[in-house]
XYZ file of N, CA, C and O in Angstrom:
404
model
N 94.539 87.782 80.891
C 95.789 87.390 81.516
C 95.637 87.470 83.037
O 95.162 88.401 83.687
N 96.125 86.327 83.465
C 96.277 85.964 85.518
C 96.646 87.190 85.641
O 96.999 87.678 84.567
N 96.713 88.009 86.693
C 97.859 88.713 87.206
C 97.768 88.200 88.732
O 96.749 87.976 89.385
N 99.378 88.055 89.190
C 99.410 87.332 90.395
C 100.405 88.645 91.062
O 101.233 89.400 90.553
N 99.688 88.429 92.881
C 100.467 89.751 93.590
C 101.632 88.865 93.897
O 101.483 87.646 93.824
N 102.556 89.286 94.169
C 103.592 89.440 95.124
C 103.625 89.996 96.702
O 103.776 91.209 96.853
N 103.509 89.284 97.685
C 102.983 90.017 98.696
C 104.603 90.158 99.339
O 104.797 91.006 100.211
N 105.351 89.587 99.026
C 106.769 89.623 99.488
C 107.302 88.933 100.989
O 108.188 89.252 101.782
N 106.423 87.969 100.953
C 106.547 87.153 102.467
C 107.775 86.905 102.099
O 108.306 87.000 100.992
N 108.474 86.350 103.834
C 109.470 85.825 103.573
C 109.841 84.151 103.050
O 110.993 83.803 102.792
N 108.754 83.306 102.962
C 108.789 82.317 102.444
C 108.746 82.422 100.575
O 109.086 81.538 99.789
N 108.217 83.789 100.261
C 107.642 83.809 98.684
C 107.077 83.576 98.284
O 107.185 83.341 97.080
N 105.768 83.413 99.087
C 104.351 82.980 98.960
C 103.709 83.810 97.580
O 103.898 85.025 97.653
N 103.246 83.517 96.789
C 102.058 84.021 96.039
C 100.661 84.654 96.498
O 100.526 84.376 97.689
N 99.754 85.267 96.113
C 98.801 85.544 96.454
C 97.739 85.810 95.283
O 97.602 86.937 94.806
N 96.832 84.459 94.752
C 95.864 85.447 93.533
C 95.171 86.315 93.711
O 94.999 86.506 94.915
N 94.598 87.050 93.017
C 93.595 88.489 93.053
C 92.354 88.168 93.738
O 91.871 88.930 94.576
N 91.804 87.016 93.394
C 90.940 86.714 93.797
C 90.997 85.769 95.346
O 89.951 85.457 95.915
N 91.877 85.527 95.697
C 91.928 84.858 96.786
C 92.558 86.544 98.027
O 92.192 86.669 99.196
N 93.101 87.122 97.600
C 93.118 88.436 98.205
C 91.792 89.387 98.320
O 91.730 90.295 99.149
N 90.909 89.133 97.552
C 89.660 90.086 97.019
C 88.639 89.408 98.856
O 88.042 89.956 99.783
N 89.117 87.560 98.338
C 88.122 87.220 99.816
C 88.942 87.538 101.255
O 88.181 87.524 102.223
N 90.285 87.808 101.559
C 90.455 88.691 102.704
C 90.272 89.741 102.765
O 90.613 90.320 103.796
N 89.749 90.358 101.865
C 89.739 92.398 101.826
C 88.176 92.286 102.197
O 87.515 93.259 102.561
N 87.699 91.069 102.070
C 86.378 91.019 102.049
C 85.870 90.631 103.676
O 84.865 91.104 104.206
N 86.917 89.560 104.379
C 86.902 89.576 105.783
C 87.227 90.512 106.364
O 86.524 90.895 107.299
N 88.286 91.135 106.046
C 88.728 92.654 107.408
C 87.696 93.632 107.022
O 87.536 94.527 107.852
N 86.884 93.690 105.867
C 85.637 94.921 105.881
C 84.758 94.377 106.509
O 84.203 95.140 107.299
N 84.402 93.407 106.497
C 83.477 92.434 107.582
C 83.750 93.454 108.919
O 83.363 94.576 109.244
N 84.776 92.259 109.598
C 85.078 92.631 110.997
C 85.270 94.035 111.299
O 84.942 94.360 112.440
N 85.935 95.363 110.193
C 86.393 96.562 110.376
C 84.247 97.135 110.783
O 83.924 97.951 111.646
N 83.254 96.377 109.848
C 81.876 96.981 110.191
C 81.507 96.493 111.426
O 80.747 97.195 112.092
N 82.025 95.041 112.044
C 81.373 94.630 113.005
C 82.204 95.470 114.124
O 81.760 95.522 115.271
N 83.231 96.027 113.827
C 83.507 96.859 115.344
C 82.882 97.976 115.261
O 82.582 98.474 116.346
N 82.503 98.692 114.078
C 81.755 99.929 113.899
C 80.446 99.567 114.387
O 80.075 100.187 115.383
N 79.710 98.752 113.936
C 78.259 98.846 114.220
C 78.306 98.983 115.865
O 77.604 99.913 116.263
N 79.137 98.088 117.128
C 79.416 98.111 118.206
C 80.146 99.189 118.727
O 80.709 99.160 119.822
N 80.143 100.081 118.002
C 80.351 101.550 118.434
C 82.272 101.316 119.383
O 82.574 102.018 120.348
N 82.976 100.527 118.955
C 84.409 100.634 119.193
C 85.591 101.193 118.219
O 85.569 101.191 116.988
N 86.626 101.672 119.069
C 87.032 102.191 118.569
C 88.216 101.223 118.111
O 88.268 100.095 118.602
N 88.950 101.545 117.394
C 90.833 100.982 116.871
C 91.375 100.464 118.199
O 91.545 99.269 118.441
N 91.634 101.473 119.043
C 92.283 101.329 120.270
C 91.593 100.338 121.165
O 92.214 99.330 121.503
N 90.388 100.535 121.569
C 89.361 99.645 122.392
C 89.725 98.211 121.683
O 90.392 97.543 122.473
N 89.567 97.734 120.818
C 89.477 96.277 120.050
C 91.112 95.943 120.399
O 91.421 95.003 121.132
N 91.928 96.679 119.885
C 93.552 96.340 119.897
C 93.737 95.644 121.379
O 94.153 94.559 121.785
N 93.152 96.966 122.032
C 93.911 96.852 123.549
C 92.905 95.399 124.035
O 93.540 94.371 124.268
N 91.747 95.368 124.139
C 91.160 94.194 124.648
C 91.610 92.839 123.790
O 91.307 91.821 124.411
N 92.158 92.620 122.711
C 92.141 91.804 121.890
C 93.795 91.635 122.466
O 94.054 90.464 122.192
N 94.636 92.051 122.919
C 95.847 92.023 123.077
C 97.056 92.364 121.586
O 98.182 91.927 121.347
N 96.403 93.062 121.049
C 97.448 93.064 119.805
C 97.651 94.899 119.794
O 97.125 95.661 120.605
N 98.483 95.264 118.734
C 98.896 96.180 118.747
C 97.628 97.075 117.369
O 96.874 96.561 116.543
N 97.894 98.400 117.666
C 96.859 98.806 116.182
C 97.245 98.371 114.926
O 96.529 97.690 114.192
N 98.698 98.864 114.587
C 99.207 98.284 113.339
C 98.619 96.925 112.859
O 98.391 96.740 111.663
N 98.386 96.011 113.769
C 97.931 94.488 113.748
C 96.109 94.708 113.307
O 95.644 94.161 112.307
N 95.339 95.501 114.153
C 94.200 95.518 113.960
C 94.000 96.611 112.268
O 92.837 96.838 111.933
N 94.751 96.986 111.677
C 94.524 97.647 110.741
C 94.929 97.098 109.848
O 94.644 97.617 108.768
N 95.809 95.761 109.804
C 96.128 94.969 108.605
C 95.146 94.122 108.768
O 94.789 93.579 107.722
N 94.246 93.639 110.291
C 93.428 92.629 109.567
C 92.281 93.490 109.094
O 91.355 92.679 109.050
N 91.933 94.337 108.820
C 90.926 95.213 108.959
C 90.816 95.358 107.576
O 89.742 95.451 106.981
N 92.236 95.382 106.914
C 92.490 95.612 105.371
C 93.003 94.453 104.282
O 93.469 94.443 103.143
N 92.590 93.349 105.454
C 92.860 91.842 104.539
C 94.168 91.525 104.653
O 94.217 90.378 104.208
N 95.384 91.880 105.015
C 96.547 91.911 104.442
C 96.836 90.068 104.924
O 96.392 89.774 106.033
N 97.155 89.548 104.559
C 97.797 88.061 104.496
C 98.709 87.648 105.770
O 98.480 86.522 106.210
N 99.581 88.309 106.338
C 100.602 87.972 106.727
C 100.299 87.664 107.969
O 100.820 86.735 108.586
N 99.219 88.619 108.521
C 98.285 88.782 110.012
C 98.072 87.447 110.738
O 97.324 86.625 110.209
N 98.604 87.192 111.781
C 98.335 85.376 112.197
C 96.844 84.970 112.350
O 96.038 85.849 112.655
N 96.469 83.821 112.175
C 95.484 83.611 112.920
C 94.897 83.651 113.930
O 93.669 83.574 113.898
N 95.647 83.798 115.268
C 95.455 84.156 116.356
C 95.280 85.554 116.762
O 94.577 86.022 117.658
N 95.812 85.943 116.190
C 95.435 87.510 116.038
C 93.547 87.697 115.436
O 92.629 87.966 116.211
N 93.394 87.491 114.066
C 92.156 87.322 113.461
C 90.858 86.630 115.071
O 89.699 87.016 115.219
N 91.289 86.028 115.606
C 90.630 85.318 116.625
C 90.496 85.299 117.762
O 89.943 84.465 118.479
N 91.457 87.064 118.208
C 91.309 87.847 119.267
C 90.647 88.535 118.960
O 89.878 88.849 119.869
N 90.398 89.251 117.651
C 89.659 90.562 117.258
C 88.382 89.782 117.146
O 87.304 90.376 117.127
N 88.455 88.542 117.075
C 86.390 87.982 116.610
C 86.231 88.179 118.005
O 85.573 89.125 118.436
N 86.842 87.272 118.811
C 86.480 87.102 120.299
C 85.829 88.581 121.469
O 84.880 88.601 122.254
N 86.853 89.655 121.095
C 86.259 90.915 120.910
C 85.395 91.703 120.997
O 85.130 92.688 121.686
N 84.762 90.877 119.810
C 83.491 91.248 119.163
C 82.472 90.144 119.214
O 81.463 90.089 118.511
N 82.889 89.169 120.227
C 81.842 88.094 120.678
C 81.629 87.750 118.896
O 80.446 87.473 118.697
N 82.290 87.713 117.872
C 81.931 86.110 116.819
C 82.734 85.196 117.107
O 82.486 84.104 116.594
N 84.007 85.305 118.043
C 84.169 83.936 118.086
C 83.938 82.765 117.240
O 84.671 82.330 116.352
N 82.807 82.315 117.647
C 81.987 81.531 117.606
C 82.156 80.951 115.782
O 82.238 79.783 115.403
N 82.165 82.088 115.009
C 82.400 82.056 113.440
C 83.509 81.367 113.432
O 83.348 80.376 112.720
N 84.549 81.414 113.878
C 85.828 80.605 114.088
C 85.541 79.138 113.424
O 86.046 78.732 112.377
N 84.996 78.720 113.917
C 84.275 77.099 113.626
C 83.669 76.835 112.850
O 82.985 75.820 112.987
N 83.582 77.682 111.493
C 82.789 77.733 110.353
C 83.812 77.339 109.654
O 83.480 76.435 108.887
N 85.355 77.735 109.555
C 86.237 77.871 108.645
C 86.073 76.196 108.335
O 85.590 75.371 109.110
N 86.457 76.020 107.373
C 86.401 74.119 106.836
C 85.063 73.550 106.853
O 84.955 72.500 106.219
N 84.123 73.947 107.370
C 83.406 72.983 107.955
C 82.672 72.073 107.199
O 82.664 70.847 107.312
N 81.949 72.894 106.287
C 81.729 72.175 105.215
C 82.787 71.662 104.027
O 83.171 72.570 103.289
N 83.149 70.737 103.831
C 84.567 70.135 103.052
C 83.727 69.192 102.485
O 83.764 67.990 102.751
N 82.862 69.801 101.598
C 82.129 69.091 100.109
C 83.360 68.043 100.150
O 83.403 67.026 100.843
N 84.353 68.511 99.256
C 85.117 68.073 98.382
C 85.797 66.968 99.208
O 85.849 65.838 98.724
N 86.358 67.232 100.503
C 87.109 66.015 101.338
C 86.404 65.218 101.628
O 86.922 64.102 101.664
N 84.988 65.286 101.965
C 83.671 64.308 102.265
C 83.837 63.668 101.091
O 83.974 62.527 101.532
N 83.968 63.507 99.373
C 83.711 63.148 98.232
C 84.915 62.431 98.422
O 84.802 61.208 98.334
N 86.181 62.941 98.691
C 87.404 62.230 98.275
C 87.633 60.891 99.471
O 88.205 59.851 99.144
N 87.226 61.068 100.514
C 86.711 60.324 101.469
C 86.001 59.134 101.361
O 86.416 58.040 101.743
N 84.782 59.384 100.768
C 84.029 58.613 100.835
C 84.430 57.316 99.445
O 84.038 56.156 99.572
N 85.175 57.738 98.302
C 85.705 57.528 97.358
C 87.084 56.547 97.492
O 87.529 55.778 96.639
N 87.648 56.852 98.946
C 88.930 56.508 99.139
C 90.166 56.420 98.739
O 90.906 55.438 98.688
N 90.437 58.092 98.309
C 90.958 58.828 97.521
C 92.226 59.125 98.689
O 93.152 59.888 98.414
């Protein structure tokens, strides 16, 4: 049986297990890439312009966290650059594309 979260946005968004499993899987990412760079919570927040509360939900996947936020904390940490990965490869839109779908 599915089991689906409830994250309780205010729109009433859904969230599957598995589509939550791959943000818990980005903020442990980024939560190691500030560790390996020897920073702290505060250091990343304050240079990144966000507050801690903010750097500890993306840290822990949570959904609601903006993107711009996610892309102060890369910048940060000089990945940036990863930013430009998101979509990039679009198998599937290249297929539906080329198909004229």
């Amino acid at each position: 049986m599915l089991k689906i979260i409830n994250i309780m946005k205010p729109s009433g968004q859904l969230l599957f297990p598995q589509h939550q499993r791959i943000l818990d899987r980005v903020g442990e990412q980024i939560r190691l890439a500030r560790k390996r760079r020897r920073l702290t919570t505060i250091q990343v927040s304050e240079r990144a312009g966000i507050n801690r509360t903010t750097l500890y939900h993306i840290e822990r996947g949570n959904p609601s966290v903006a993107m711009g936020a996610y892309f102060h904390v890369l910048r940060v940490l000089n990945l940036h650059e990863d930013f430009l990965k998101l979509a990039e490869d679009d198998l599937l839109g290249r297929k539906l594309q080329d198909l004229g779908l």
